[in-house]
CSV table of C-alpha atoms in Angstrom, one decimal:
chain,number,residue,atom,x,y,z
B,1,MET,CA,8.6,-11.9,-15.5
B,2,SER,CA,7.4,-13.4,-18.8
B,3,GLY,CA,8.4,-16.9,-19.9
B,4,PHE,CA,10.4,-15.5,-22.9
B,5,SER,CA,12.4,-13.3,-20.4
B,6,ILE,CA,13.1,-16.3,-18.2
B,7,ALA,CA,14.3,-18.3,-21.2
B,8,LEU,CA,16.7,-15.5,-22.2
B,9,LEU,CA,17.9,-15.4,-18.6
B,10,GLY,CA,18.5,-19.2,-18.7
B,11,PHE,CA,20.5,-18.8,-21.9
B,12,GLY,CA,22.6,-16.1,-20.3
B,13,ALA,CA,23.2,-18.1,-17.2
B,14,MET,CA,24.3,-21.1,-19.3
B,15,LEU,CA,26.8,-19.1,-21.3
B,16,LEU,CA,28.3,-17.7,-18.1
B,17,LEU,CA,28.8,-21.2,-16.8
B,18,ILE,CA,30.4,-22.3,-20.0
B,19,ALA,CA,32.7,-19.2,-19.9
B,20,ALA,CA,33.6,-20.3,-16.4
B,21,ARG,CA,34.8,-23.6,-17.9
B,22,MET,CA,32.0,-25.8,-16.8
B,23,PRO,CA,31.4,-28.7,-19.2
B,24,ILE,CA,28.6,-27.9,-21.6
B,25,ALA,CA,26.6,-30.9,-20.7
B,26,LEU,CA,26.6,-30.0,-17.0
B,27,ALA,CA,25.9,-26.3,-17.8
B,28,MET,CA,22.8,-27.2,-19.7
B,29,LEU,CA,21.7,-29.8,-17.1
B,30,ALA,CA,22.2,-27.3,-14.2
B,31,VAL,CA,20.4,-24.4,-15.8
B,32,GLY,CA,17.6,-26.6,-17.2
B,33,ALA,CA,17.0,-28.3,-13.9
B,34,ALA,CA,17.0,-24.9,-12.0
B,35,GLY,CA,14.6,-23.4,-14.5
B,36,TYR,CA,12.3,-26.4,-14.5
B,37,ALA,CA,12.1,-26.4,-10.7
B,38,TRP,CA,11.5,-22.6,-10.7
B,39,LEU,CA,8.6,-22.8,-13.2
B,40,SER,CA,7.0,-26.0,-11.8
B,41,SER,CA,8.3,-27.3,-8.5
B,42,PRO,CA,11.4,-29.3,-7.1
B,43,HIS,CA,9.1,-32.3,-6.7
B,44,ALA,CA,8.1,-32.1,-10.4
B,45,LEU,CA,11.8,-31.9,-11.4
B,46,ILE,CA,12.7,-35.0,-9.4
B,47,TYR,CA,9.8,-36.9,-10.9
B,48,TYR,CA,10.8,-35.7,-14.4
B,49,LEU,CA,14.4,-36.8,-14.0
B,50,GLN,CA,13.4,-40.1,-12.4
B,51,THR,CA,11.4,-41.1,-15.4
B,52,ASN,CA,12.9,-39.2,-18.4
B,53,ALA,CA,16.5,-40.3,-18.1
B,54,TYR,CA,15.7,-44.0,-18.3
B,55,SER,CA,13.1,-43.6,-21.0
B,56,GLN,CA,15.4,-41.5,-23.1
B,57,PHE,CA,18.4,-43.8,-22.9
B,58,ALA,CA,16.5,-47.0,-23.1
B,59,SER,CA,15.5,-46.1,-26.7
B,60,TYR,CA,16.5,-48.6,-29.3
B,61,THR,CA,17.1,-45.7,-31.7
B,62,LEU,CA,20.0,-44.4,-29.6
B,63,SER,CA,21.9,-47.6,-30.0
B,64,VAL,CA,22.9,-46.5,-33.5
B,65,ILE,CA,25.3,-43.9,-31.9
B,66,PRO,CA,27.8,-46.3,-30.1
B,67,LEU,CA,27.7,-48.6,-33.1
B,68,PHE,CA,28.8,-45.9,-35.6
B,69,VAL,CA,31.3,-44.6,-33.1
B,70,LEU,CA,32.7,-48.1,-32.8
B,71,MET,CA,33.0,-48.4,-36.5
B,72,GLY,CA,34.8,-45.1,-36.7
B,73,ALA,CA,37.2,-46.1,-33.8
B,74,LEU,CA,38.0,-49.4,-35.6
B,75,ALA,CA,38.5,-47.6,-38.9
B,76,GLU,CA,40.8,-45.1,-37.2
B,77,ARG,CA,43.2,-47.9,-36.1
B,78,SER,CA,42.9,-50.3,-39.0
B,79,GLY,CA,45.3,-48.5,-41.4
B,80,ILE,CA,42.6,-47.9,-43.9
B,81,ALA,CA,43.4,-44.2,-44.0
B,82,ALA,CA,46.9,-44.9,-45.2
B,83,THR,CA,45.6,-47.2,-47.9
B,84,LEU,CA,43.1,-44.6,-49.1
B,85,LEU,CA,45.8,-41.9,-49.2
B,86,ARG,CA,48.2,-44.1,-51.2
B,87,ALA,CA,45.5,-44.8,-53.8
B,88,ALA,CA,44.5,-41.1,-54.1
B,89,GLU,CA,48.2,-40.2,-54.4
B,90,HIS,CA,48.5,-42.6,-57.3
B,91,SER,CA,45.8,-40.9,-59.2
B,92,LEU,CA,46.4,-37.2,-58.3
B,93,SER,CA,49.9,-36.6,-57.1
B,94,ARG,CA,51.3,-35.6,-60.5
B,95,LEU,CA,48.8,-32.7,-60.8
B,96,ARG,CA,49.6,-29.3,-59.5
B,97,GLY,CA,48.2,-29.4,-56.0
B,98,GLY,CA,47.7,-33.1,-56.4
B,99,MET,CA,48.9,-34.1,-52.9
B,100,PRO,CA,46.4,-31.8,-51.0
B,101,MET,CA,43.7,-33.0,-53.5
B,102,ALA,CA,44.6,-36.7,-52.6
B,103,VAL,CA,44.2,-35.8,-48.9
B,104,ILE,CA,40.7,-34.5,-49.6
B,105,VAL,CA,39.7,-37.6,-51.7
B,106,ALA,CA,41.1,-39.9,-49.0
B,107,CYS,CA,39.2,-38.0,-46.3
B,108,ALA,CA,36.0,-38.3,-48.3
B,109,GLY,CA,36.4,-42.0,-48.6
B,110,PHE,CA,37.3,-42.4,-44.8
B,111,GLY,CA,34.3,-40.2,-43.9
B,112,ALA,CA,32.1,-42.8,-45.6
B,113,ILE,CA,33.1,-45.4,-43.0
B,114,CYS,CA,33.9,-43.2,-40.0
B,115,GLY,CA,31.2,-40.6,-39.3
B,116,SER,CA,33.4,-38.4,-37.0
B,117,SER,CA,35.2,-35.1,-37.9
B,118,VAL,CA,37.6,-35.4,-35.0
B,119,ALA,CA,38.6,-39.0,-35.8
B,120,THR,CA,39.1,-38.1,-39.5
B,121,THR,CA,41.2,-35.1,-38.7
B,122,ALA,CA,43.4,-36.9,-36.2
B,123,THR,CA,43.8,-40.0,-38.4
B,124,PHE,CA,44.9,-38.0,-41.4
B,125,GLY,CA,47.0,-35.7,-39.3
B,126,ARG,CA,49.2,-38.8,-38.5
B,127,ALA,CA,48.9,-40.4,-42.0
B,128,ALA,CA,49.1,-37.5,-44.4
B,129,LEU,CA,51.4,-35.0,-42.7
B,130,PRO,CA,54.6,-36.9,-43.5
B,131,GLU,CA,53.4,-37.4,-47.2
B,132,LEU,CA,52.6,-33.6,-47.5
B,133,ARG,CA,56.0,-32.7,-46.1
B,134,ARG,CA,57.7,-35.1,-48.5
B,135,ALA,CA,55.8,-33.4,-51.4
B,136,LYS,CA,57.1,-30.0,-50.1
B,137,VAL,CA,53.6,-28.7,-49.6
B,138,ASP,CA,53.5,-25.4,-47.7
B,139,PRO,CA,53.1,-26.4,-44.0
B,140,GLY,CA,50.2,-24.1,-43.2
B,141,PHE,CA,48.3,-25.1,-46.4
B,142,GLY,CA,49.0,-28.8,-45.7
B,143,THR,CA,47.6,-28.6,-42.1
B,144,GLY,CA,44.7,-26.4,-43.3
B,145,THR,CA,43.9,-29.1,-46.0
B,146,ILE,CA,43.7,-31.8,-43.3
B,147,ALA,CA,41.6,-29.7,-41.0
B,148,ALA,CA,39.1,-29.0,-43.9
B,149,GLY,CA,39.1,-32.6,-45.1
B,150,GLY,CA,38.4,-33.7,-41.6
B,151,THR,CA,34.9,-32.1,-41.8
B,152,LEU,CA,34.1,-34.6,-44.5
B,153,GLY,CA,33.8,-37.1,-41.7
B,154,ILE,CA,30.5,-35.6,-40.7
B,155,LEU,CA,29.4,-34.3,-44.1
B,156,ILE,CA,29.5,-37.6,-45.9
B,157,PRO,CA,27.1,-40.2,-44.5
B,158,PRO,CA,27.1,-42.0,-42.2
B,159,SER,CA,27.4,-39.1,-39.7
B,160,VAL,CA,27.0,-39.2,-36.0
B,161,ILE,CA,25.9,-35.6,-36.0
B,162,LEU,CA,23.1,-36.3,-38.5
B,163,VAL,CA,21.9,-39.2,-36.3
B,164,ILE,CA,21.7,-36.9,-33.3
B,165,TYR,CA,19.9,-34.2,-35.4
B,166,ALA,CA,17.4,-36.9,-36.6
B,167,ILE,CA,16.7,-38.2,-33.0
B,168,THR,CA,16.4,-34.6,-31.7
B,169,ALA,CA,14.2,-33.3,-34.5
B,170,GLU,CA,12.2,-36.6,-34.8
B,171,GLN,CA,13.1,-37.2,-38.4
B,172,ASN,CA,14.0,-40.4,-40.4
B,173,ILE,CA,17.8,-41.2,-40.1
B,174,ALA,CA,17.9,-43.0,-43.5
B,175,LYS,CA,16.3,-40.1,-45.3
B,176,LEU,CA,18.8,-37.7,-43.7
B,177,PHE,CA,21.7,-39.9,-44.8
B,178,GLN,CA,20.2,-39.9,-48.3
B,179,ALA,CA,19.9,-36.1,-48.3
B,180,ALA,CA,23.5,-35.7,-47.1
B,181,LEU,CA,25.2,-37.6,-49.9
B,182,ILE,CA,25.1,-35.0,-52.8
B,183,PRO,CA,26.0,-32.0,-50.4
B,184,GLY,CA,28.8,-34.1,-49.0
B,185,LEU,CA,30.2,-35.0,-52.4
B,186,LEU,CA,29.8,-31.4,-53.4
B,187,ALA,CA,31.9,-30.4,-50.3
B,188,ALA,CA,34.7,-32.6,-51.5
B,189,ALA,CA,34.4,-31.2,-55.1
B,190,PHE,CA,34.5,-27.6,-53.8
B,191,TYR,CA,37.5,-28.3,-51.6
B,192,ILE,CA,39.4,-29.7,-54.6
B,193,LEU,CA,38.4,-26.7,-56.7
B,194,ALA,CA,39.6,-24.4,-53.8
B,195,ILE,CA,43.0,-26.2,-53.9
B,196,ALA,CA,43.3,-25.8,-57.7
B,197,VAL,CA,42.5,-22.1,-57.5
B,198,ALA,CA,44.9,-21.5,-54.5
B,199,VAL,CA,47.9,-23.3,-56.2
B,200,ARG,CA,47.2,-21.6,-59.5
B,201,ARG,CA,47.6,-18.3,-57.7
B,202,SER,CA,50.5,-19.5,-55.6
B,203,PRO,CA,52.2,-22.5,-57.3
B,204,ASP,CA,54.7,-22.9,-54.4
B,205,LEU,CA,51.9,-23.9,-52.0
B,206,ALA,CA,51.8,-27.4,-53.5
B,207,PRO,CA,54.2,-28.4,-56.4
B,208,PRO,CA,53.5,-31.5,-58.4
B,209,VAL,CA,55.5,-34.6,-57.4
B,210,ASP,CA,56.3,-38.0,-58.9
B,211,PHE,CA,54.8,-40.9,-57.2
B,212,THR,CA,55.3,-44.6,-58.1
B,213,PRO,CA,52.8,-46.9,-56.4
B,214,PRO,CA,54.0,-50.3,-55.1
B,215,ALA,CA,53.5,-53.0,-57.7
B,216,ALA,CA,51.0,-54.8,-55.4
B,217,THR,CA,48.6,-51.9,-55.6
B,218,ARG,CA,48.5,-51.6,-59.4
B,219,ARG,CA,45.3,-52.5,-61.2
B,220,PRO,CA,45.3,-55.7,-63.3
B,221,VAL,CA,45.1,-55.0,-67.1
B,222,TRP,CA,41.5,-56.2,-67.2
B,223,ALA,CA,40.3,-53.8,-64.5
B,224,ARG,CA,39.7,-50.7,-66.7
B,225,PRO,CA,37.7,-52.5,-69.5
B,226,ALA,CA,35.6,-54.3,-66.9
B,227,GLY,CA,35.0,-51.2,-65.0
B,228,ALA,CA,33.9,-49.3,-68.1
B,229,VAL,CA,31.6,-52.2,-69.1
B,230,LEU,CA,29.9,-52.3,-65.7
B,231,PHE,CA,29.5,-48.5,-65.6
B,232,LEU,CA,27.9,-48.5,-69.0
B,233,LEU,CA,25.6,-51.5,-68.2
B,234,ALA,CA,24.5,-49.7,-65.0
B,235,ALA,CA,23.8,-46.4,-66.9
B,236,GLY,CA,21.9,-48.2,-69.7
B,237,ALA,CA,19.9,-50.5,-67.5
B,238,TRP,CA,18.9,-47.6,-65.2
B,239,LEU,CA,17.8,-45.5,-68.2
B,240,ALA,CA,15.9,-48.4,-69.6
B,241,GLY,CA,14.1,-49.0,-66.3
B,242,THR,CA,15.3,-52.6,-66.0
B,243,LEU,CA,17.4,-52.0,-62.9
B,244,GLY,CA,16.3,-50.3,-59.6
B,245,ALA,CA,17.9,-47.1,-58.4
B,246,ILE,CA,19.9,-48.7,-55.7
B,247,GLY,CA,21.1,-51.5,-58.0
B,248,GLY,CA,22.1,-49.1,-60.7
B,249,VAL,CA,24.1,-46.9,-58.2
B,250,LEU,CA,25.9,-49.8,-56.6
B,251,LEU,CA,26.8,-51.3,-60.0
B,252,ALA,CA,28.1,-47.9,-61.2
B,253,ILE,CA,30.1,-47.5,-58.1
B,254,LEU,CA,31.8,-50.9,-58.6
B,255,GLY,CA,32.5,-49.9,-62.2
B,256,LEU,CA,34.1,-46.6,-61.1
B,257,LEU,CA,36.2,-48.4,-58.5
B,258,LEU,CA,37.6,-50.8,-61.2
B,259,LEU,CA,38.2,-47.9,-63.5
B,260,PHE,CA,40.0,-45.6,-61.1
B,261,ALA,CA,40.9,-47.3,-57.8
B,262,ASP,CA,43.6,-49.8,-57.0
B,263,PHE,CA,42.6,-53.0,-55.4
B,264,ALA,CA,43.9,-51.9,-51.9
B,265,VAL,CA,40.9,-49.7,-51.5
B,266,ILE,CA,38.3,-52.4,-52.2
B,267,PRO,CA,37.8,-53.4,-48.5
B,268,ALA,CA,37.2,-49.7,-47.5
B,269,ALA,CA,35.0,-49.1,-50.5
B,270,GLY,CA,33.1,-52.4,-49.8
B,271,ILE,CA,32.3,-51.4,-46.3
B,272,ALA,CA,31.0,-48.0,-47.3
B,273,VAL,CA,28.9,-49.5,-50.1
B,274,VAL,CA,27.4,-52.2,-47.9
B,275,VAL,CA,26.6,-49.8,-45.0
B,276,VAL,CA,25.4,-46.8,-46.9
B,277,GLY,CA,23.9,-48.7,-49.8
B,278,GLY,CA,22.1,-51.1,-47.4
B,279,ILE,CA,20.6,-48.2,-45.6
B,280,TYR,CA,19.7,-46.4,-48.8
B,281,GLY,CA,18.1,-49.5,-50.3
B,282,GLN,CA,16.2,-50.2,-47.0
B,283,ILE,CA,17.9,-53.6,-46.8
B,284,PHE,CA,18.5,-52.8,-43.1
B,285,THR,CA,17.8,-50.0,-40.7
B,286,PRO,CA,20.5,-47.4,-39.8
B,287,THR,CA,21.1,-49.3,-36.5
B,288,GLU,CA,21.5,-52.6,-38.2
B,289,GLY,CA,23.7,-50.9,-40.8
B,290,ALA,CA,26.0,-49.5,-38.1
B,291,ALA,CA,26.2,-53.0,-36.5
B,292,VAL,CA,27.0,-54.6,-39.9
B,293,GLY,CA,29.6,-52.0,-40.6
B,294,ALA,CA,31.3,-52.4,-37.2
B,295,ALA,CA,31.3,-56.2,-37.6
B,296,ILE,CA,32.8,-56.0,-41.1
B,297,MET,CA,35.4,-53.4,-40.0
B,298,LEU,CA,36.5,-55.7,-37.2
B,299,ALA,CA,36.6,-58.7,-39.5
B,300,VAL,CA,38.6,-57.0,-42.2
B,301,GLY,CA,41.1,-55.4,-39.8
B,302,SER,CA,41.7,-58.7,-38.1
B,303,MET,CA,42.1,-60.6,-41.3
B,304,GLN,CA,44.5,-58.0,-42.7
B,305,GLY,CA,46.5,-58.0,-39.5
B,306,THR,CA,46.1,-54.2,-39.0
B,307,LEU,CA,44.0,-54.6,-35.8
B,308,ASN,CA,45.5,-56.4,-32.8
B,309,LEU,CA,43.9,-57.1,-29.5
B,310,ASP,CA,45.1,-53.8,-28.0
B,311,ASP,CA,43.7,-51.8,-30.9
B,312,ILE,CA,40.3,-53.6,-30.4
B,313,LYS,CA,40.4,-52.9,-26.7
B,314,GLN,CA,41.3,-49.2,-27.2
B,315,SER,CA,38.5,-49.0,-29.8
B,316,PHE,CA,35.9,-50.2,-27.3
B,317,LEU,CA,37.2,-47.9,-24.6
B,318,GLN,CA,37.1,-45.0,-27.0
B,319,THR,CA,33.5,-45.9,-27.9
B,320,ALA,CA,32.5,-46.1,-24.3
B,321,GLU,CA,34.0,-42.7,-23.5
B,322,THR,CA,32.6,-41.0,-26.6
B,323,THR,CA,29.1,-42.4,-26.1
B,324,GLY,CA,29.1,-41.5,-22.4
B,325,MET,CA,30.0,-37.9,-23.4
B,326,ILE,CA,27.3,-37.8,-26.1
B,327,PHE,CA,24.6,-39.2,-23.9
B,328,LEU,CA,25.4,-36.8,-21.0
B,329,ILE,CA,25.1,-33.9,-23.5
B,330,LEU,CA,21.8,-35.4,-24.7
B,331,LEU,CA,20.5,-35.6,-21.2
B,332,GLY,CA,21.5,-31.9,-20.5
B,333,ALA,CA,20.0,-30.8,-23.7
B,334,GLU,CA,16.7,-32.7,-22.9
B,335,VAL,CA,16.4,-31.1,-19.5
B,336,PHE,CA,17.2,-27.7,-20.9
B,337,GLY,CA,14.7,-28.3,-23.7
B,338,ALA,CA,12.0,-29.2,-21.2
B,339,PHE,CA,12.8,-25.9,-19.3
B,340,LEU,CA,12.4,-24.0,-22.6
B,341,ALA,CA,9.1,-25.7,-23.3
B,342,LEU,CA,7.8,-24.5,-19.9
B,343,THR,CA,8.8,-21.0,-20.8
B,344,GLN,CA,7.0,-21.4,-24.2
B,345,MET,CA,9.9,-19.6,-25.8
B,346,PRO,CA,9.9,-21.7,-29.0
B,347,MET,CA,6.2,-21.1,-29.7
B,348,THR,CA,6.5,-17.4,-28.7
B,349,LEU,CA,9.4,-16.9,-31.1
B,350,ALA,CA,7.7,-18.7,-33.9
B,351,ALA,CA,4.6,-16.5,-33.4
B,352,MET,CA,6.8,-13.3,-33.3
B,353,ILE,CA,8.6,-14.3,-36.5
B,354,GLY,CA,5.2,-15.1,-38.2
B,355,GLU,CA,3.8,-11.7,-37.2
B,356,SER,CA,6.9,-9.8,-38.4
B,357,ALA,CA,6.3,-10.9,-42.0
B,358,LEU,CA,10.0,-11.6,-42.5
B,359,PRO,CA,10.7,-13.7,-45.7
B,360,PRO,CA,11.3,-17.3,-44.8
B,361,TYR,CA,14.8,-17.3,-46.4
B,362,ALA,CA,15.8,-14.2,-44.3
B,363,VAL,CA,14.9,-16.1,-41.2
B,364,ILE,CA,16.9,-19.2,-42.3
B,365,CYS,CA,19.9,-16.9,-43.1
B,366,GLY,CA,19.6,-15.4,-39.7
B,367,MET,CA,19.8,-18.9,-38.1
B,368,MET,CA,22.8,-19.8,-40.2
B,369,LEU,CA,24.5,-16.7,-39.0
B,370,ALA,CA,23.7,-17.6,-35.4
B,371,TYR,CA,25.2,-21.0,-35.9
B,372,ILE,CA,28.4,-19.6,-37.3
B,373,VAL,CA,28.7,-17.2,-34.2
B,374,LEU,CA,27.9,-20.1,-31.8
B,375,GLY,CA,30.4,-22.3,-33.6
B,376,ALA,CA,33.2,-20.0,-32.5
B,377,VAL,CA,32.5,-20.6,-28.8
B,378,MET,CA,31.1,-24.1,-28.3
B,379,ASP,CA,31.2,-27.7,-29.4
B,380,GLU,CA,29.1,-28.6,-32.5
B,381,LEU,CA,27.1,-31.2,-30.7
B,382,ALA,CA,26.1,-29.0,-27.9
B,383,MET,CA,25.4,-26.2,-30.3
B,384,ILE,CA,22.9,-28.3,-32.2
B,385,LEU,CA,21.2,-29.7,-29.1
B,386,LEU,CA,20.9,-26.3,-27.5
B,387,THR,CA,19.4,-24.6,-30.5
B,388,LEU,CA,17.1,-27.2,-32.1
B,389,PRO,CA,14.4,-26.9,-29.4
B,390,VAL,CA,14.0,-23.2,-30.4
B,391,PHE,CA,14.8,-23.3,-34.1
B,392,ILE,CA,12.9,-26.4,-35.3
B,393,PRO,CA,9.3,-25.0,-34.3
B,394,VAL,CA,10.2,-21.8,-36.0
B,395,VAL,CA,11.5,-23.4,-39.2
B,396,LEU,CA,8.5,-25.7,-39.5
B,397,SER,CA,6.2,-22.8,-39.1
B,398,LEU,CA,7.6,-21.0,-42.2
B,399,ASN,CA,6.3,-21.5,-45.7
B,400,PHE,CA,8.9,-22.6,-48.1
B,401,GLY,CA,6.5,-24.2,-50.5
B,402,MET,CA,7.6,-27.7,-49.5
B,403,PRO,CA,6.1,-30.4,-47.2
B,404,THR,CA,7.1,-30.1,-43.5
B,405,GLU,CA,9.3,-33.2,-43.6
B,406,ASP,CA,11.2,-31.9,-46.6
B,407,VAL,CA,11.9,-28.6,-44.8
B,408,ALA,CA,13.2,-30.5,-41.7
B,409,ILE,CA,15.5,-32.6,-43.8
B,410,TRP,CA,16.8,-29.7,-45.8
B,411,PHE,CA,17.3,-27.6,-42.6
B,412,GLY,CA,19.3,-30.5,-41.1
B,413,ILE,CA,21.6,-30.5,-44.1
B,414,LEU,CA,22.1,-26.7,-43.8
B,415,VAL,CA,22.9,-27.2,-40.1
B,416,LEU,CA,25.4,-29.9,-40.9
B,417,VAL,CA,27.1,-27.6,-43.4
B,418,VAL,CA,27.3,-24.7,-40.9
B,419,VAL,CA,28.7,-27.0,-38.2
B,420,GLY,CA,31.4,-28.0,-40.7
B,421,ILE,CA,32.3,-24.3,-41.1
B,422,GLY,CA,32.5,-23.9,-37.3
B,423,LEU,CA,35.0,-26.8,-37.1
B,424,THR,CA,37.5,-24.9,-39.3
B,425,ALA,CA,36.7,-21.2,-39.2
B,426,PRO,CA,38.7,-18.8,-36.9
B,427,PRO,CA,38.9,-17.9,-34.1
B,428,ILE,CA,38.3,-21.4,-32.7
B,429,GLY,CA,37.9,-24.2,-35.2
B,430,LEU,CA,38.2,-27.5,-33.3
B,431,ASN,CA,39.8,-29.3,-36.3
B,432,VAL,CA,42.5,-26.6,-36.5
B,433,PHE,CA,43.4,-27.2,-32.8
B,434,ILE,CA,43.5,-31.0,-33.3
B,435,ILE,CA,45.9,-30.7,-36.3
B,436,ASN,CA,47.9,-28.1,-34.4
B,437,LYS,CA,48.5,-30.6,-31.6
B,438,ILE,CA,49.9,-33.1,-34.1
B,439,ALA,CA,51.9,-30.7,-36.2
B,440,ARG,CA,53.4,-28.7,-33.3
B,441,ASP,CA,56.0,-27.1,-35.6
B,442,VAL,CA,53.4,-25.4,-37.7
B,443,PRO,CA,52.1,-22.0,-36.2
B,444,ILE,CA,48.4,-22.1,-35.6
B,445,LEU,CA,48.1,-18.7,-37.5
B,446,SER,CA,49.6,-20.5,-40.6
B,447,THR,CA,46.9,-23.2,-40.3
B,448,TYR,CA,44.2,-20.6,-40.1
B,449,ARG,CA,45.5,-19.0,-43.2
B,450,GLY,CA,45.6,-22.4,-44.9
B,451,VAL,CA,41.9,-23.1,-44.1
B,452,LEU,CA,40.6,-19.8,-45.5
B,453,PRO,CA,40.3,-21.0,-49.1
B,454,PHE,CA,38.2,-23.9,-47.8
B,455,VAL,CA,36.0,-21.7,-45.6
B,456,ALA,CA,35.3,-19.5,-48.6
B,457,ALA,CA,34.3,-22.6,-50.6
B,458,ASP,CA,32.1,-23.6,-47.6
B,459,PHE,CA,30.2,-20.3,-47.7
B,460,ILE,CA,29.6,-20.6,-51.5
B,461,ARG,CA,28.4,-24.1,-51.0
B,462,LEU,CA,26.1,-23.0,-48.2
B,463,ALA,CA,24.6,-20.4,-50.4
B,464,ILE,CA,24.0,-22.9,-53.2
B,465,LEU,CA,22.3,-25.3,-50.9
B,466,LEU,CA,20.1,-22.5,-49.5
B,467,ALA,CA,19.1,-21.4,-53.0
B,468,PHE,CA,18.5,-24.9,-54.4
B,469,PRO,CA,16.9,-27.2,-51.7
B,470,ALA,CA,16.5,-29.8,-54.5
B,471,LEU,CA,20.3,-30.6,-54.2
B,472,SER,CA,19.5,-32.0,-50.7
B,473,LEU,CA,16.0,-33.5,-51.5
B,474,TRP,CA,16.4,-35.1,-54.9
B,475,LEU,CA,17.9,-38.3,-53.8
B,476,VAL,CA,15.5,-38.6,-50.9
B,477,HIS,CA,12.6,-38.4,-53.4
B,478,LEU,CA,14.2,-40.7,-55.9
B,479,LEU,CA,14.8,-43.5,-53.3
B,480,ASN,CA,11.5,-43.2,-51.6
């Protein structure tokens, strides 16, 4: 039996174990270990497990995962989501479809300090559902909006999924964060556009409402003029070349906050600017940025009184549980990847595709389709770790007219977008199930109907990012 056939047999066995409800991490570990022992020897497998498990998890790079998870867990319990939602309501609620749009904007802001789709969906399921009901938003459209907005937790950096992609594909984490910013903001813009189109066709989905913000959250009279001056100064200095790229962006962001945001969102915005801006500006590494973000989140939550000792304890417990789950999946994927390497399936598949003379973009489209299908039956993290050992060698062997590093970064952003589609698209959609557990009175079919405009927007955005790689790579080249 050829190595390629053995690899296919391994994939089939693993899918059968998953269908039998074995955890994905254990399914990959069991099949990978059995295949490794078959192709080499049981003694070689024991030696591999003895040395690889420690060397993999003793890596300093992996420490970024629990730190970002901790930052997200603290943000989830700090009340920042409610603050962001109130600020977005203040600006958008009077528009037709303004309340769902406010949820998307708040999710985007929360995603910049969380990095987890599940946490974003669960947090806004609790914070936004009462507001959507008060605004008489259609129940299915409201839950669909939250499920779609939750994907911004991984689409806007920092993103745990991007960190894992970077580690697995051996790419620079900071550059992937830079590449994800424009596609992530594009996702939020497309979701807002999808809401506008949906409510224009069916105005009853989300009628405009009156919203009067508390007096304490109103901007002082000097905020708008100061924000306009800062933004114009940033634009002029950047164009004149007297201010660096990072300095210009941060100054412009501060101006926009003073122009459009109330003061209640300044802590959340400050954390996002410090963490993401610090990583972009190479002030500190992604691991250091995650540590700084977690520390600031803990300090801000404690000073504001929104984090008590029990919240902090639960945040650390959640971090330990989530990190343990991720690391076990990483170990299973590592062993399964070693088995695939022994079968030489990745190299064989790359050679077969090269000899077939298929256009590179046709191969990429086929991979995106495979991700969409896999997203209907398995967790996004396992899906990425399972496929990358096969797909990365194939992608890097194709000629897109770009350097290899650019191709790997661009492909990572495409994978991130497709993972976001899998989180909401029927028949599974993890985010849909999460919001359905919170809004038990809303039928799950109504939520599936509610997410369809956002799924359509996702496919349009995916096509644009496929056709124009520069949208993902422009900021990387600018900042490096």
